[in-house]
């Protein structure tokens, strides 16, 4: 979990501007990520017509961002270098590609959209192997209680299902028990 640091990139087409401009935007992006003092998560939208033709995410950038204190990345773009990623660095990507293509940062700190999820710079993101969600800051105070309630409601059915002789009768009993949890 971390606060979003957003950016957009392209990888599909050759560079059309001086390399100095491309490098300057990448440095601006690194500066945007560096030393915030809070857990951060990079959220990068590949804005090519066909996202993921080139893989920006792999051994190099997982190590660079981990070194800058970033917990992970969420992208609709591509990743590569499985087995060589920085240990403990999370990557949720839209696809896999063997080449970096013509990777270039386009914008930094602007709103992005990853597979239909609208994300603003500074949004609180929870991401794991199952996907990602934006957690509204106003919901943060109630989050621990909500997690406890959901866990308590699921527990009766899971425990019943693990017992020998489990049946629909047990499902009904577990569902009734879960309904009493508020």
mmCIF file of C-alpha atoms in Angstrom, residues 20-172:
data_model
loop_
_atom_site.group_PDB
_atom_site.id
_atom_site.type_symbol
_atom_site.label_atom_id
_atom_site.label_comp_id
_atom_site.label_asym_id
_atom_site.label_seq_id
_atom_site.Cartn_x
_atom_site.Cartn_y
_atom_site.Cartn_z
ATOM 1 C CA UNK A 20 18.109 15.645 -23.771
ATOM 2 C CA UNK A 21 14.361 16.378 -23.426
ATOM 3 C CA UNK A 22 13.570 12.696 -22.933
ATOM 4 C CA UNK A 23 16.286 12.379 -20.267
ATOM 5 C CA UNK A 24 15.108 15.570 -18.527
ATOM 6 C CA UNK A 25 11.560 14.204 -18.187
ATOM 7 C CA UNK A 26 12.906 10.932 -16.802
ATOM 8 C CA UNK A 27 14.950 12.851 -14.206
ATOM 9 C CA UNK A 28 11.853 14.909 -13.322
ATOM 10 C CA UNK A 29 9.996 11.622 -12.823
ATOM 11 C CA UNK A 30 12.754 10.245 -10.561
ATOM 12 C CA UNK A 31 12.634 13.487 -8.554
ATOM 13 C CA UNK A 32 8.854 13.137 -8.232
ATOM 14 C CA UNK A 33 9.355 9.682 -6.708
ATOM 15 C CA UNK A 34 12.323 10.409 -4.450
ATOM 16 C CA UNK A 35 12.263 10.871 -0.706
ATOM 17 C CA UNK A 36 8.621 11.638 -0.012
ATOM 18 C CA UNK A 37 8.920 10.188 3.498
ATOM 19 C CA UNK A 38 5.679 8.254 2.996
ATOM 20 C CA UNK A 39 5.053 4.862 1.364
ATOM 21 C CA UNK A 40 4.716 5.434 -2.373
ATOM 22 C CA UNK A 41 3.521 3.349 -5.282
ATOM 23 C CA UNK A 42 4.360 4.287 -8.859
ATOM 24 C CA UNK A 43 1.319 4.255 -11.139
ATOM 25 C CA UNK A 44 2.318 4.482 -14.797
ATOM 26 C CA UNK A 45 -0.078 4.481 -17.728
ATOM 27 C CA UNK A 46 1.268 3.347 -21.096
ATOM 28 C CA UNK A 47 -0.549 5.738 -23.452
ATOM 29 C CA UNK A 48 0.381 4.012 -26.707
ATOM 30 C CA UNK A 49 -2.496 2.863 -28.927
ATOM 31 C CA UNK A 50 -1.408 -0.679 -28.059
ATOM 32 C CA UNK A 51 -0.002 -0.529 -24.505
ATOM 33 C CA UNK A 52 2.811 -2.888 -23.585
ATOM 34 C CA UNK A 53 4.764 -3.170 -26.819
ATOM 35 C CA UNK A 54 7.870 -2.223 -24.862
ATOM 36 C CA UNK A 55 8.640 -3.162 -21.257
ATOM 37 C CA UNK A 56 9.784 -0.264 -19.095
ATOM 38 C CA UNK A 57 9.583 -2.412 -15.958
ATOM 39 C CA UNK A 58 12.206 -5.025 -15.189
ATOM 40 C CA UNK A 59 15.511 -5.504 -13.393
ATOM 41 C CA UNK A 60 16.756 -1.939 -13.837
ATOM 42 C CA UNK A 61 13.710 0.088 -12.854
ATOM 43 C CA UNK A 62 12.606 -2.247 -10.066
ATOM 44 C CA UNK A 63 16.010 -1.717 -8.438
ATOM 45 C CA UNK A 64 16.108 2.029 -9.136
ATOM 46 C CA UNK A 65 12.646 2.625 -7.684
ATOM 47 C CA UNK A 66 13.220 0.363 -4.708
ATOM 48 C CA UNK A 67 16.381 2.371 -4.049
ATOM 49 C CA UNK A 68 14.288 5.553 -4.121
ATOM 50 C CA UNK A 69 11.938 4.053 -1.522
ATOM 51 C CA UNK A 70 9.047 3.142 -3.831
ATOM 52 C CA UNK A 71 7.119 -0.008 -2.822
ATOM 53 C CA UNK A 72 6.027 -1.077 -6.287
ATOM 54 C CA UNK A 73 4.396 -0.209 -9.573
ATOM 55 C CA UNK A 74 0.980 -0.537 -11.154
ATOM 56 C CA UNK A 75 0.890 -0.259 -14.950
ATOM 57 C CA UNK A 76 -1.194 -1.216 -17.939
ATOM 58 C CA UNK A 77 2.123 -1.538 -19.770
ATOM 59 C CA UNK A 78 4.617 -4.378 -19.901
ATOM 60 C CA UNK A 79 7.230 -5.881 -17.635
ATOM 61 C CA UNK A 80 10.142 -8.266 -18.194
ATOM 62 C CA UNK A 81 13.153 -9.790 -16.407
ATOM 63 C CA UNK A 82 11.211 -12.209 -14.197
ATOM 64 C CA UNK A 83 13.610 -13.675 -11.654
ATOM 65 C CA UNK A 84 15.823 -10.579 -11.796
ATOM 66 C CA UNK A 85 13.476 -8.036 -10.208
ATOM 67 C CA UNK A 86 14.450 -6.244 -7.006
ATOM 68 C CA UNK A 87 13.552 -8.465 -4.075
ATOM 69 C CA UNK A 88 10.268 -7.432 -2.482
ATOM 70 C CA UNK A 89 9.397 -4.905 -5.202
ATOM 71 C CA UNK A 90 5.803 -5.369 -6.391
ATOM 72 C CA UNK A 91 4.916 -5.105 -10.063
ATOM 73 C CA UNK A 92 1.384 -5.421 -11.412
ATOM 74 C CA UNK A 93 1.599 -5.110 -15.182
ATOM 75 C CA UNK A 94 -0.787 -5.512 -18.083
ATOM 76 C CA UNK A 95 1.469 -7.795 -20.116
ATOM 77 C CA UNK A 96 4.991 -9.133 -20.653
ATOM 78 C CA UNK A 97 7.387 -8.016 -23.392
ATOM 79 C CA UNK A 98 11.024 -8.970 -24.079
ATOM 80 C CA UNK A 99 12.151 -5.486 -25.189
ATOM 81 C CA UNK A 100 12.132 -2.003 -23.695
ATOM 82 C CA UNK A 101 11.185 -0.483 -27.056
ATOM 83 C CA UNK A 102 11.496 3.300 -27.173
ATOM 84 C CA UNK A 103 10.614 3.989 -23.532
ATOM 85 C CA UNK A 104 9.997 7.648 -22.791
ATOM 86 C CA UNK A 105 8.205 9.393 -19.944
ATOM 87 C CA UNK A 106 5.501 11.724 -21.293
ATOM 88 C CA UNK A 107 3.903 13.313 -18.197
ATOM 89 C CA UNK A 108 4.586 13.315 -14.459
ATOM 90 C CA UNK A 109 2.008 13.835 -11.710
ATOM 91 C CA UNK A 110 -1.040 13.919 -13.998
ATOM 92 C CA UNK A 111 -4.187 11.760 -13.608
ATOM 93 C CA UNK A 112 -3.920 8.287 -15.174
ATOM 94 C CA UNK A 113 -6.194 5.345 -15.895
ATOM 95 C CA UNK A 114 -5.083 1.738 -15.474
ATOM 96 C CA UNK A 115 -7.530 -0.825 -16.864
ATOM 97 C CA UNK A 116 -10.480 1.444 -16.063
ATOM 98 C CA UNK A 117 -9.241 2.531 -12.617
ATOM 99 C CA UNK A 118 -8.877 6.329 -12.478
ATOM 100 C CA UNK A 119 -5.947 7.346 -10.275
ATOM 101 C CA UNK A 120 -4.730 10.797 -9.268
ATOM 102 C CA UNK A 121 -1.286 11.636 -7.999
ATOM 103 C CA UNK A 122 -1.457 11.278 -4.197
ATOM 104 C CA UNK A 123 -4.333 8.755 -4.117
ATOM 105 C CA UNK A 124 -3.932 5.938 -1.603
ATOM 106 C CA UNK A 125 -3.453 2.654 -3.478
ATOM 107 C CA UNK A 126 -3.760 -0.892 -2.192
ATOM 108 C CA UNK A 127 -2.279 -3.390 -4.626
ATOM 109 C CA UNK A 128 -1.478 -7.069 -4.418
ATOM 110 C CA UNK A 129 -1.423 -10.076 -6.742
ATOM 111 C CA UNK A 130 -5.189 -9.789 -7.177
ATOM 112 C CA UNK A 131 -5.219 -6.230 -8.470
ATOM 113 C CA UNK A 132 -5.408 -2.690 -7.181
ATOM 114 C CA UNK A 133 -7.946 -0.309 -5.677
ATOM 115 C CA UNK A 134 -7.987 3.343 -4.713
ATOM 116 C CA UNK A 135 -8.876 3.813 -1.050
ATOM 117 C CA UNK A 136 -10.643 7.144 -0.443
ATOM 118 C CA UNK A 137 -8.823 8.963 2.365
ATOM 119 C CA UNK A 138 -12.130 9.626 4.135
ATOM 120 C CA UNK A 139 -12.613 5.829 4.397
ATOM 121 C CA UNK A 140 -9.203 5.252 5.967
ATOM 122 C CA UNK A 141 -10.299 5.650 9.601
ATOM 123 C CA UNK A 142 -12.997 2.974 9.205
ATOM 124 C CA UNK A 143 -10.834 0.559 7.235
ATOM 125 C CA UNK A 144 -9.565 -1.597 10.158
ATOM 126 C CA UNK A 145 -13.127 -2.087 11.437
ATOM 127 C CA UNK A 146 -14.355 -2.947 7.934
ATOM 128 C CA UNK A 147 -11.602 -5.533 7.506
ATOM 129 C CA UNK A 148 -12.469 -7.084 10.876
ATOM 130 C CA UNK A 149 -16.181 -7.323 9.989
ATOM 131 C CA UNK A 150 -15.544 -8.933 6.598
ATOM 132 C CA UNK A 151 -13.070 -11.405 8.097
ATOM 133 C CA UNK A 152 -15.523 -12.304 10.873
ATOM 134 C CA UNK A 153 -18.357 -12.803 8.350
ATOM 135 C CA UNK A 154 -16.242 -15.114 6.166
ATOM 136 C CA UNK A 155 -14.810 -17.169 9.033
ATOM 137 C CA UNK A 156 -17.924 -19.296 9.879
ATOM 138 C CA UNK A 157 -18.300 -20.554 6.296
ATOM 139 C CA UNK A 158 -14.585 -21.237 5.807
ATOM 140 C CA UNK A 159 -14.329 -23.109 9.116
ATOM 141 C CA UNK A 160 -17.468 -25.128 8.366
ATOM 142 C CA UNK A 161 -16.193 -26.058 4.894
ATOM 143 C CA UNK A 162 -13.001 -27.524 6.400
ATOM 144 C CA UNK A 163 -14.854 -29.898 8.750
ATOM 145 C CA UNK A 164 -15.468 -33.539 7.776
ATOM 146 C CA UNK A 165 -19.013 -34.188 6.595
ATOM 147 C CA UNK A 166 -19.562 -30.602 5.418
ATOM 148 C CA UNK A 167 -22.994 -30.136 3.808
ATOM 149 C CA UNK A 168 -25.506 -27.538 2.632
ATOM 150 C CA UNK A 169 -26.992 -27.673 6.137
ATOM 151 C CA UNK A 170 -23.636 -26.385 7.438
ATOM 152 C CA UNK A 171 -23.658 -23.630 4.794
ATOM 153 C CA UNK A 172 -27.088 -22.464 5.995
#
